[in-house]
């Protein structure tokens, strides 16, 4: 194949211009050709698709490799049509070697007629190289024996002057005419223009006709050369001579000779009959042979066989009808009137200036560009948009999108993601599997996971939840899951505007209602404002004192705060401790405070960091054993304050409590239900990061 290139000039949409290459004869009529290396394969029209800038490339079979009954062939490159529909063609002869070729380099003109195997002579051949300068005439003369200079050689070319000629007389008239004379053929006895050629053509035709007639008469004559008459006369003379023929003198001898002649005649007749019979047999065999001269084999290699024609035709004699039917079908395809049972396209398929419709009697698709926009339409059933796992529309079919046929309704199966760029990270996500809509994420923030509406007030109390899930309750309050779990840890960010119930502690960073708050002091929580501590109480050795703190927001604490009003003395070694207990009674962290017992003031005890959850409560546990235990600050110590401070609570949730006596170390766990009240509001404690 040879590469041919070109470019459409002036087309605003080159891809929509109809382009193809068609094999034609020297007059531009479509032709059928064959390639010697591909037995019987017809060189078909070749589609061409130009690029956006009009440039196009096509692979074509070289014309020198194409055999055709019309003689030489060309390729017609169609580059669109005129307004009246006439194809705009450029004719080229494609070389077999070299390339790629620009169409203008191999362009050819058409002939007026097909001359029967004629040759296209319209392309100039490539320019040859300049030859060497030949010898001058003088150099040739020297090479042939001349001796002398160039000037002498030139002088030798001048011959002697000739004799003067006789003067002629003037002409007074021509053919009896005077003045300006114009002679025609009749004036000078000549034939009219073209008469000689016509006469010669007529003579040749008459001679050919006469020759044909004479040959026919000669062939049909019974004895054109007189051979039969001469033979008959000689035979008659021979038979009438009874005395001297071949020197035979007597009748008996003549009769003997006549018998021999009869036998010879009989033998000749038998030989002639046998020869005739053999000839007849051979002619009969020749006539009955399928292909005695190899004509059919030659025709099959040149045209087509019955098998190649398929079921539409049964004999090679139907080739014309078959080709005519093919041309009719191709025309129907080109004009859009053909109904095809199937269509397979190996390369690109282009529909220009039309819509693409796929339908049957009940439903169908249409790609329509005739409206104000580009439409993908369906009719007769729901439209499903799906994807197959296999490359051949096989494997697993995943139907992702459904457009209802009987309602303006769209369904999407699976998560739907909104991304800033295709295949980028999801910014928003609707997930029907988890029932969560993840929205937001501006300026690097994490998306909010909207998880639904709760039919009752308060945070969810059942089910598995993930940190970041947001739920609104029936009272209009929003709840945020801050730690994954069942049911997870929840916090609410705002007070209800029209009633509602607050079930946890409020996280206030400033001053709530003008009151001092732990956050204002950089603390996570305290049991009450330390300014309300009005007195102190000496603690009993071996008794575990518990003071509850309510955590308003998630925090990791590393500090426990408590307050010594009057110092103790002589602490028992490793029997004075401060610790952090969870609401279920588990000891989370603790530290030895032997050294802190013997001095007064605010005490800060460092523990291993503990993550505390918003809305939960914890106890600070204090245990002392010393010859004089310390006196810790407290609030009210009025009679009955333990009952008042813990009013409405169970032992397992007491604000101020004692749990066990005679202890020398903090237990790893306690039983909150075993708590008992104290007779004062204290000791005062706080926790912080």
XYZ file of C-alpha atoms in Angstrom:
689
model
C 0.000 0.000 0.000
C 1.134 3.581 -0.677
C 0.382 6.526 1.593
C -1.321 9.521 -0.035
C -1.868 12.749 1.904
C -3.791 15.968 1.320
C -5.651 18.769 3.067
C -9.136 20.258 2.737
C -8.980 24.030 2.336
C -11.760 26.320 3.575
C -13.959 23.682 5.290
C -15.267 24.912 8.666
C -15.961 21.340 9.814
C -13.607 19.048 7.831
C -14.800 15.898 9.672
C -18.269 16.377 8.148
C -17.050 16.539 4.523
C -17.778 13.371 2.540
C -14.430 11.914 1.420
C -13.491 8.612 -0.226
C -11.188 7.150 -2.851
C -12.806 5.260 -5.790
C -11.041 3.232 -8.517
C -11.965 4.595 -11.993
C -10.928 4.130 -15.639
C -9.204 6.835 -17.696
C -12.565 8.572 -18.364
C -13.499 8.771 -14.662
C -16.068 5.929 -14.742
C -16.031 3.578 -11.739
C -13.995 0.474 -12.504
C -13.405 -2.958 -11.000
C -9.813 -4.050 -10.462
C -7.919 -6.995 -9.055
C -4.657 -7.427 -7.198
C -2.481 -10.295 -8.440
C -1.385 -11.304 -4.922
C -4.993 -11.421 -3.674
C -6.858 -13.775 -6.016
C -10.247 -12.456 -6.974
C -10.339 -9.608 -4.412
C -12.051 -6.495 -5.765
C -10.415 -3.160 -4.993
C -13.284 -1.408 -3.201
C -13.874 2.306 -2.448
C -11.798 3.484 0.532
C -13.318 5.845 3.133
C -11.278 8.905 4.192
C -11.788 10.852 7.436
C -10.095 14.281 7.574
C -8.712 15.696 10.805
C -9.929 18.871 12.477
C -7.466 21.003 10.485
C -8.516 19.384 7.182
C -5.435 17.190 6.812
C -6.152 13.638 5.623
C -4.205 10.460 4.962
C -5.248 7.306 3.100
C -3.531 4.005 2.195
C -4.156 3.091 -1.479
C -3.103 0.217 -3.724
C -0.629 1.307 -6.397
C -2.297 1.471 -9.842
C 0.559 -0.512 -11.382
C -0.448 -3.464 -9.163
C -4.128 -3.361 -10.226
C -5.296 -5.396 -13.221
C -8.567 -4.285 -14.862
C -10.454 -5.160 -18.050
C -10.841 -1.442 -18.779
C -7.086 -1.024 -19.067
C -5.259 1.529 -16.992
C -6.929 2.865 -13.835
C -6.743 5.957 -11.620
C -7.962 6.787 -8.110
C -10.688 9.461 -7.823
C -10.310 11.331 -4.498
C -13.756 12.775 -3.658
C -13.488 15.899 -1.476
C -17.186 16.717 -0.841
C -19.824 17.834 -3.320
C -20.964 21.022 -5.026
C -24.298 22.600 -4.116
C -26.071 20.579 -6.844
C -24.654 17.321 -5.443
C -21.897 16.797 -8.020
C -18.860 15.115 -6.411
C -15.671 17.192 -6.293
C -12.990 14.783 -7.522
C -9.223 14.932 -7.850
C -7.672 12.156 -9.988
C -4.330 10.647 -9.041
C -2.127 7.783 -10.227
C -0.567 6.144 -7.142
C 3.048 4.938 -7.546
C 4.130 1.565 -6.174
C 7.205 2.783 -4.324
C 8.360 5.785 -2.348
C 6.026 8.114 -0.563
C 4.133 9.263 1.206
C 2.861 11.336 -1.713
C 1.058 14.666 -1.584
C -2.043 14.403 -3.783
C -0.906 17.323 -5.934
C 2.360 15.540 -6.801
C 0.582 12.580 -8.431
C -2.439 14.355 -9.890
C -3.574 13.236 -13.380
C -6.051 14.423 -16.042
C -8.718 12.204 -17.623
C -8.897 10.905 -21.184
C -11.900 11.501 -23.459
C -12.287 7.821 -24.323
C -11.172 4.407 -23.203
C -8.952 3.112 -26.010
C -9.024 -0.517 -24.967
C -6.110 -1.255 -22.739
C -4.865 2.260 -23.392
C -2.260 3.910 -21.224
C -2.700 6.994 -19.061
C -0.193 9.472 -20.492
C -1.172 12.572 -18.573
C 1.479 12.545 -15.865
C 4.855 14.058 -16.650
C 7.695 11.781 -15.708
C 10.251 12.799 -13.126
C 12.916 15.187 -14.384
C 16.099 13.417 -15.411
C 19.574 14.430 -14.377
C 21.545 16.815 -16.622
C 23.780 14.969 -19.110
C 27.364 15.799 -19.893
C 28.018 18.375 -22.621
C 28.751 16.794 -25.991
C 31.751 17.531 -28.237
C 31.578 20.605 -30.488
C 31.446 20.227 -34.273
C 35.104 21.326 -34.483
C 36.110 18.664 -31.882
C 34.210 16.058 -33.902
C 36.069 17.149 -37.062
C 39.452 16.901 -35.290
C 38.474 13.459 -33.981
C 37.787 12.453 -37.598
C 41.185 13.611 -38.934
C 40.961 17.380 -39.541
C 44.237 19.159 -38.919
C 44.227 22.896 -38.218
C 42.747 25.552 -35.914
C 39.107 26.147 -35.289
C 39.214 29.270 -37.493
C 40.771 27.223 -40.294
C 38.080 24.590 -39.861
C 35.345 27.237 -40.091
C 36.964 28.657 -43.236
C 37.002 25.198 -44.770
C 33.254 25.034 -44.519
C 32.842 27.849 -47.044
C 32.689 26.447 -50.625
C 33.437 28.257 -53.921
C 30.933 30.715 -55.211
C 28.537 29.200 -57.769
C 27.641 30.412 -61.250
C 25.199 33.296 -61.413
C 21.608 32.154 -62.052
C 19.413 33.362 -64.870
C 16.911 36.026 -64.037
C 13.258 34.933 -64.043
C 10.427 36.824 -65.575
C 7.495 38.149 -63.531
C 4.201 36.239 -63.242
C 1.261 38.112 -64.737
C -1.493 35.653 -63.777
C -2.147 32.391 -61.939
C -4.413 29.802 -63.479
C -5.879 32.546 -65.674
C -6.555 34.825 -62.706
C -4.915 38.200 -61.994
C -4.519 40.352 -58.943
C -4.706 38.719 -55.474
C -5.387 35.128 -56.335
C -6.857 32.532 -53.917
C -6.793 29.009 -55.323
C -8.978 26.165 -54.082
C -8.630 22.431 -54.736
C -10.777 22.617 -57.896
C -8.635 25.444 -59.367
C -5.549 23.230 -59.347
C -7.275 19.908 -60.002
C -6.713 18.700 -56.428
C -9.044 16.676 -54.233
C -10.995 18.583 -51.591
C -9.544 18.505 -48.050
C -9.956 15.079 -46.542
C -11.118 13.501 -49.800
C -7.931 11.483 -50.157
C -8.216 10.168 -46.634
C -11.883 9.303 -47.169
C -11.095 7.625 -50.451
C -8.264 5.708 -48.864
C -10.537 4.576 -45.984
C -13.263 3.551 -48.483
C -10.724 1.688 -50.593
C -9.362 -0.141 -47.586
C -12.902 -1.066 -46.479
C -13.834 -2.236 -50.003
C -10.631 -4.227 -50.248
C -11.300 -5.884 -46.906
C -14.871 -6.713 -47.949
C -13.681 -8.115 -51.294
C -10.978 -10.144 -49.590
C -13.515 -11.594 -47.129
C -15.835 -12.530 -50.005
C -13.043 -14.140 -52.029
C -11.799 -16.151 -49.058
C -15.354 -17.335 -48.362
C -15.866 -18.327 -52.027
C -12.524 -20.106 -52.067
C -13.345 -22.024 -48.928
C -16.791 -23.093 -50.158
C -15.650 -24.103 -53.717
C -15.601 -27.878 -54.315
C -12.360 -27.845 -56.360
C -10.760 -24.330 -56.091
C -7.347 -25.541 -57.302
C -8.563 -28.143 -59.952
C -7.051 -30.958 -57.925
C -10.121 -33.117 -58.122
C -10.518 -32.681 -61.958
C -6.863 -33.552 -62.597
C -7.118 -36.609 -60.374
C -10.314 -37.779 -62.094
C -8.786 -37.422 -65.624
C -5.652 -39.290 -64.627
C -7.692 -42.055 -63.022
C -9.926 -42.367 -66.117
C -6.874 -42.661 -68.459
C -5.386 -45.164 -66.103
C -8.498 -47.334 -66.074
C -8.937 -47.236 -69.914
C -5.384 -48.389 -70.669
C -5.543 -52.192 -70.716
C -2.270 -52.877 -72.419
C 0.386 -50.492 -71.327
C -0.556 -49.372 -67.853
C 2.420 -50.176 -65.620
C 3.726 -52.428 -68.458
C 0.947 -55.070 -68.105
C 0.210 -56.621 -71.613
C -2.432 -59.279 -71.075
C -5.885 -59.242 -69.574
C -5.130 -61.802 -66.947
C -2.280 -59.728 -65.665
C -4.468 -56.629 -65.844
C -7.159 -58.374 -63.854
C -4.530 -59.412 -61.314
C -3.375 -55.802 -61.139
C -6.985 -54.632 -60.873
C -7.500 -56.979 -57.910
C -4.455 -55.594 -56.236
C -5.793 -52.115 -56.908
C -9.152 -53.063 -55.423
C -7.468 -54.347 -52.292
C -5.441 -51.161 -52.070
C -8.614 -49.106 -52.503
C -10.343 -51.167 -49.814
C -7.416 -50.703 -47.446
C -7.417 -46.983 -48.130
C -11.181 -46.796 -47.533
C -10.818 -48.724 -44.256
C -7.983 -46.474 -43.180
C -10.031 -43.410 -44.114
C -13.057 -44.731 -42.183
C -10.921 -45.532 -39.132
C -9.319 -42.121 -39.273
C -12.754 -40.502 -39.580
C -14.084 -42.567 -36.654
C -11.055 -41.637 -34.532
C -11.404 -37.986 -35.473
C -15.129 -38.049 -34.638
C -14.380 -39.651 -31.273
C -11.730 -37.073 -30.478
C -14.007 -34.227 -31.545
C -16.791 -35.649 -29.396
C -14.426 -35.969 -26.413
C -13.149 -32.456 -27.055
C -16.692 -31.103 -27.257
C -17.772 -32.863 -24.053
C -14.742 -31.772 -22.037
C -15.511 -29.280 -19.228
C -12.655 -26.941 -20.041
C -10.640 -28.313 -23.069
C -8.786 -25.041 -23.734
C -8.502 -23.884 -20.062
C -10.863 -20.989 -20.835
C -12.961 -21.517 -17.714
C -9.938 -21.747 -15.453
C -8.646 -18.506 -16.943
C -12.062 -16.867 -16.542
C -12.321 -18.046 -12.927
C -8.937 -16.534 -12.107
C -9.932 -13.326 -13.898
C -13.517 -12.924 -12.712
C -15.345 -15.124 -10.199
C -16.491 -18.656 -9.573
C -19.979 -19.907 -8.828
C -18.986 -20.465 -5.199
C -17.677 -16.917 -4.865
C -20.975 -15.518 -6.150
C -22.855 -17.089 -3.234
C -26.517 -18.047 -3.167
C -27.777 -15.102 -5.235
C -26.444 -16.625 -8.488
C -25.920 -20.191 -9.687
C -23.637 -19.787 -12.701
C -20.844 -17.523 -13.834
C -23.132 -16.222 -16.594
C -25.067 -14.318 -13.888
C -22.018 -12.153 -13.089
C -23.475 -9.043 -14.743
C -26.708 -9.417 -12.807
C -24.782 -9.995 -9.619
C -22.653 -6.864 -10.132
C -25.759 -4.850 -11.038
C -27.490 -6.074 -7.871
C -24.406 -5.165 -5.816
C -24.329 -1.652 -7.267
C -28.044 -1.233 -6.533
C -27.536 -2.333 -2.938
C -24.494 -0.071 -2.471
C -26.476 2.864 -3.874
C -29.294 2.110 -1.426
C -26.791 2.068 1.456
C -25.277 5.378 0.359
C -28.702 6.997 -0.036
C -29.978 5.693 3.305
C -32.842 3.617 1.808
C -31.398 0.170 2.555
C -32.488 -1.936 5.530
C -29.566 -3.999 6.773
C -29.982 -7.087 8.948
C -26.762 -6.182 10.774
C -23.860 -3.782 10.665
C -20.238 -4.333 11.716
C -17.722 -1.493 11.415
C -14.047 -2.199 12.080
C -12.969 1.451 12.056
C -14.661 4.768 12.839
C -18.350 5.196 11.976
C -19.585 8.709 11.155
C -23.188 9.854 10.736
C -23.132 13.251 9.007
C -26.088 15.664 9.043
C -28.460 13.104 10.510
C -29.715 11.361 13.646
C -28.768 7.849 14.784
C -31.827 5.746 15.685
C -31.870 2.160 16.986
C -35.397 0.803 17.418
C -37.865 -1.999 16.931
C -41.659 -1.973 17.102
C -41.752 -1.503 20.902
C -38.752 0.509 22.066
C -35.625 2.243 20.876
C -32.830 4.785 21.291
C -32.072 7.940 19.349
C -29.049 10.217 19.260
C -30.654 13.432 17.969
C -28.807 16.607 17.014
C -31.714 18.208 15.116
C -33.143 20.036 18.136
C -31.776 23.014 20.031
C -29.286 20.743 21.840
C -27.772 17.249 21.610
C -30.312 14.702 22.882
C -29.954 11.072 24.008
C -33.529 9.823 23.866
C -35.362 6.578 24.550
C -38.896 5.356 23.955
C -41.120 2.491 25.037
C -39.338 1.508 28.283
C -37.169 2.752 31.130
C -33.691 3.849 30.042
C -30.932 2.053 31.952
C -27.330 3.259 31.858
C -25.030 0.360 32.715
C -21.442 -0.845 32.466
C -20.104 -4.366 31.820
C -17.039 -5.812 33.517
C -16.022 -7.616 30.301
C -14.648 -5.874 27.199
C -17.066 -7.719 24.888
C -20.280 -6.715 26.705
C -19.940 -9.786 28.903
C -19.217 -10.589 32.526
C -21.130 -8.642 35.158
C -23.583 -5.934 34.090
C -23.835 -3.076 36.566
C -26.914 -0.907 35.987
C -26.143 2.434 37.623
C -28.798 4.842 36.320
C -32.502 4.445 35.543
C -34.633 7.073 33.787
C -38.316 6.174 34.171
C -40.430 6.025 31.030
C -43.765 6.735 32.785
C -42.665 9.483 35.200
C -40.087 12.223 35.535
C -38.018 10.133 37.904
C -34.322 9.218 38.084
C -32.816 6.408 40.156
C -29.099 5.904 40.808
C -27.786 2.582 42.117
C -24.748 2.833 44.371
C -22.908 5.846 45.779
C -22.963 9.116 43.846
C -19.843 11.272 44.140
C -19.200 14.905 43.210
C -15.553 15.612 42.454
C -13.590 18.710 41.523
C -11.952 16.855 38.619
C -12.780 13.553 36.929
C -11.345 10.599 38.923
C -10.474 13.020 41.745
C -11.285 12.688 45.438
C -14.987 12.897 46.356
C -16.113 16.276 47.742
C -19.785 15.312 48.179
C -21.153 11.763 48.325
C -24.639 10.232 48.488
C -24.293 6.676 49.802
C -27.495 4.570 49.759
C -25.623 1.608 51.265
C -24.837 3.399 54.550
C -27.738 5.855 54.293
C -25.395 8.842 54.653
C -25.012 11.998 52.577
C -21.503 13.456 52.917
C -21.543 17.137 51.968
C -19.147 20.042 52.286
C -15.398 20.097 52.706
C -14.584 23.680 51.727
C -11.060 24.955 52.406
C -9.860 21.507 53.435
C -12.619 20.838 56.008
C -14.067 17.338 56.422
C -17.485 16.654 54.892
C -20.514 16.483 57.195
C -22.170 13.052 57.117
C -25.928 13.712 57.256
C -27.394 10.512 58.640
C -31.097 11.309 59.001
C -33.963 12.522 61.256
C -34.552 10.891 64.640
C -38.221 10.504 65.545
C -37.629 11.288 69.235
C -35.648 13.978 71.083
C -32.051 13.383 72.035
C -29.051 11.590 70.580
C -29.272 8.062 69.086
C -29.134 5.327 71.735
C -29.038 2.221 69.497
C -27.271 1.063 66.343
C -23.712 1.375 65.080
C -22.518 4.888 64.226
C -19.362 6.446 62.765
C -17.574 9.534 63.994
C -18.773 12.454 61.879
C -22.396 11.236 61.534
C -24.847 14.109 62.068
C -28.458 13.504 63.158
C -31.304 15.925 63.881
C -33.917 14.926 66.454
C -37.649 15.579 66.589
C -37.039 18.679 68.745
C -34.874 20.253 66.021
C -31.547 19.729 67.787
C -28.518 18.548 65.856
C -26.335 15.766 67.228
C -22.781 14.943 66.132
C -21.144 11.550 66.673
C -17.683 12.311 68.040
C -16.528 8.709 68.541
C -17.560 5.628 66.562
C -19.367 2.849 68.353
C -22.722 1.352 69.298
C -24.385 3.784 69.828
C -21.220 5.923 69.700
C -20.511 9.162 71.553
C -22.722 12.154 70.703
C -22.676 15.875 71.370
C -25.053 18.673 70.513
C -23.796 22.008 69.374
C -26.605 24.364 70.365
C -29.489 24.785 72.766
C -32.969 24.156 71.391
C -34.655 27.420 70.502
C -38.148 26.334 71.556
C -37.771 23.927 74.441
C -36.231 20.496 74.402
C -34.023 18.511 76.738
C -30.293 18.782 77.290
C -29.048 15.331 78.261
C -25.335 16.099 78.547
C -22.969 18.778 79.748
C -22.595 21.967 77.754
C -19.210 22.880 76.336
C -18.841 26.615 76.952
C -15.616 28.312 75.946
C -16.469 31.667 77.453
C -18.696 32.701 80.347
C -22.136 31.103 80.310
C -24.727 33.673 81.372
C -21.860 35.785 82.647
C -20.678 33.074 85.050
C -17.115 31.861 85.330
C -16.483 28.522 83.530
C -13.665 25.921 83.551
C -12.860 26.727 79.935
C -12.197 30.317 80.886
C -9.358 28.991 83.080
C -8.009 26.513 80.500
C -9.568 23.554 82.360
C -11.735 20.793 80.951
C -14.132 20.561 83.954
C -14.467 21.225 87.716
C -16.923 20.188 90.343
C -17.844 23.837 91.030
C -16.254 27.283 90.920
C -13.355 27.147 93.418
C -14.392 30.596 94.642
C -17.314 28.844 96.340
C -14.944 26.739 98.510
C -15.589 28.293 101.957
C -13.956 25.885 104.402
C -11.871 22.720 104.704
C -12.217 19.254 106.224
C -9.598 16.850 107.537
C -9.908 13.597 105.606
C -10.008 10.211 107.321
C -7.034 7.886 106.721
C -7.781 4.857 104.474
C -11.093 6.257 103.126
C -11.470 6.687 99.351
C -13.131 10.059 98.621
C -14.808 10.516 95.187
C -15.767 13.844 93.552
C -17.619 13.800 90.200
C -16.698 15.997 87.175
C -18.955 16.280 84.087
C -17.145 16.462 80.716
C -18.819 18.886 78.230
C -16.556 18.183 75.249
C -14.146 15.507 74.092
C -10.790 16.085 75.748
C -7.597 14.242 76.636
C -6.644 15.113 80.227
C -3.206 14.805 81.822
C -3.763 16.869 85.024
C -5.779 16.359 88.239
C -6.303 19.429 90.455
C -7.083 19.435 94.254
C -6.575 21.910 97.141
C -4.876 21.448 100.537
C -6.124 23.980 103.106
C -4.084 22.687 106.047
C -1.060 20.466 105.521
C -0.663 16.985 106.982
C 2.484 15.340 108.255
C 4.414 12.089 108.187
C 2.656 10.496 105.198
C 2.850 6.691 105.033
C 5.142 5.685 102.197
C 3.301 4.941 98.945
C -0.138 5.064 100.632
C -1.242 8.511 99.407
C -2.749 8.593 95.887
C -4.851 10.611 93.443
C -6.615 8.804 90.562
C -9.197 9.031 87.756
C -12.173 6.606 87.696
C -14.646 6.059 84.846
C -18.370 6.118 85.560
C -18.421 2.297 85.524
C -15.846 2.205 88.385
C -12.717 1.394 86.332
C -9.484 3.054 87.468
C -8.094 4.794 84.377
C -4.940 6.415 85.784
C -3.324 7.251 89.138
C -0.268 8.876 90.723
C 1.506 8.851 94.153
C 1.049 12.122 96.125
C 3.074 11.358 99.275
C 5.141 14.519 98.760
C 2.082 16.764 98.372
C 0.538 15.923 101.751
C 2.886 18.016 103.899
C 2.227 21.395 102.213
C -0.754 23.654 101.550
C -2.120 25.197 98.331
C -3.347 24.141 94.918
C -2.007 20.737 93.885
C -1.478 19.611 90.250
C -1.035 15.857 89.791
C 0.180 14.611 86.386
C -1.252 11.325 85.035
C -0.992 9.394 81.772
C -3.173 11.112 79.156
C -6.772 9.851 79.127
C -9.355 10.555 76.384
C -12.593 11.651 78.008
C -15.869 11.708 76.021
C -18.286 14.614 75.902
C -21.469 14.085 77.898
C -19.831 11.540 80.222
C -18.839 11.914 83.879
C -15.773 10.698 85.794
C -14.666 10.652 89.459
C -11.459 12.040 90.941
C -10.435 9.659 93.737
C -8.268 10.834 96.700
C -6.773 8.473 99.341
C -4.503 9.490 102.259
C -2.627 7.717 105.053
C -0.459 9.910 107.363
C 0.143 10.562 111.074
C -1.738 13.817 110.417
C -3.852 13.577 107.227
C -4.233 16.757 105.133
C -7.216 19.083 105.385
C -8.814 19.680 101.931
C -10.939 22.649 100.893
C -14.655 22.173 100.410
C -17.911 24.034 99.951
C -20.872 23.654 102.333
C -20.517 21.504 105.389
C -23.966 22.023 106.828
C -25.807 19.083 108.274
C -27.507 17.057 105.570
C -25.453 18.512 102.753
C -24.633 15.027 101.436
C -28.298 14.369 100.782
C -28.836 17.803 99.255
C -25.777 17.636 97.015
C -26.801 14.193 95.684
C -30.536 14.804 95.484
C -32.245 12.903 92.647
C -29.202 10.736 91.979
C -28.416 7.109 92.675
C -25.351 5.956 94.569
C -23.730 5.046 91.240
C -23.950 8.687 90.098
C -23.288 10.605 93.352
C -21.590 14.004 93.006
C -19.700 13.600 96.296
C -19.161 10.105 97.737
C -16.994 7.691 99.729
C -16.189 4.119 98.653
C -14.495 1.826 101.133
C -12.307 2.289 104.230
C -8.971 0.896 105.484
C -7.490 1.227 102.019
C -3.743 1.760 101.459
C -3.897 1.850 97.635
C -6.395 2.776 94.967
C -8.361 -0.322 93.815
C -8.273 -1.128 90.086
C -12.048 -0.935 90.084
C -14.862 -0.023 92.438
C -18.552 -0.749 92.597
C -20.279 2.611 92.047
C -23.526 1.302 93.548
C -21.644 0.890 96.860
C -20.980 4.612 97.162
C -22.077 6.451 100.292
C -22.559 10.170 100.788
C -20.178 12.543 102.562
C -21.195 15.099 105.153
C -19.653 17.978 103.181
C -19.562 19.231 99.561
C -16.109 18.241 98.579
C -13.264 17.858 98.267
C -12.975 20.430 95.432
C -11.331 18.992 92.248
C -10.791 19.806 88.545
C -9.291 18.173 85.427
C -7.381 19.675 82.523
C -5.249 18.950 79.528
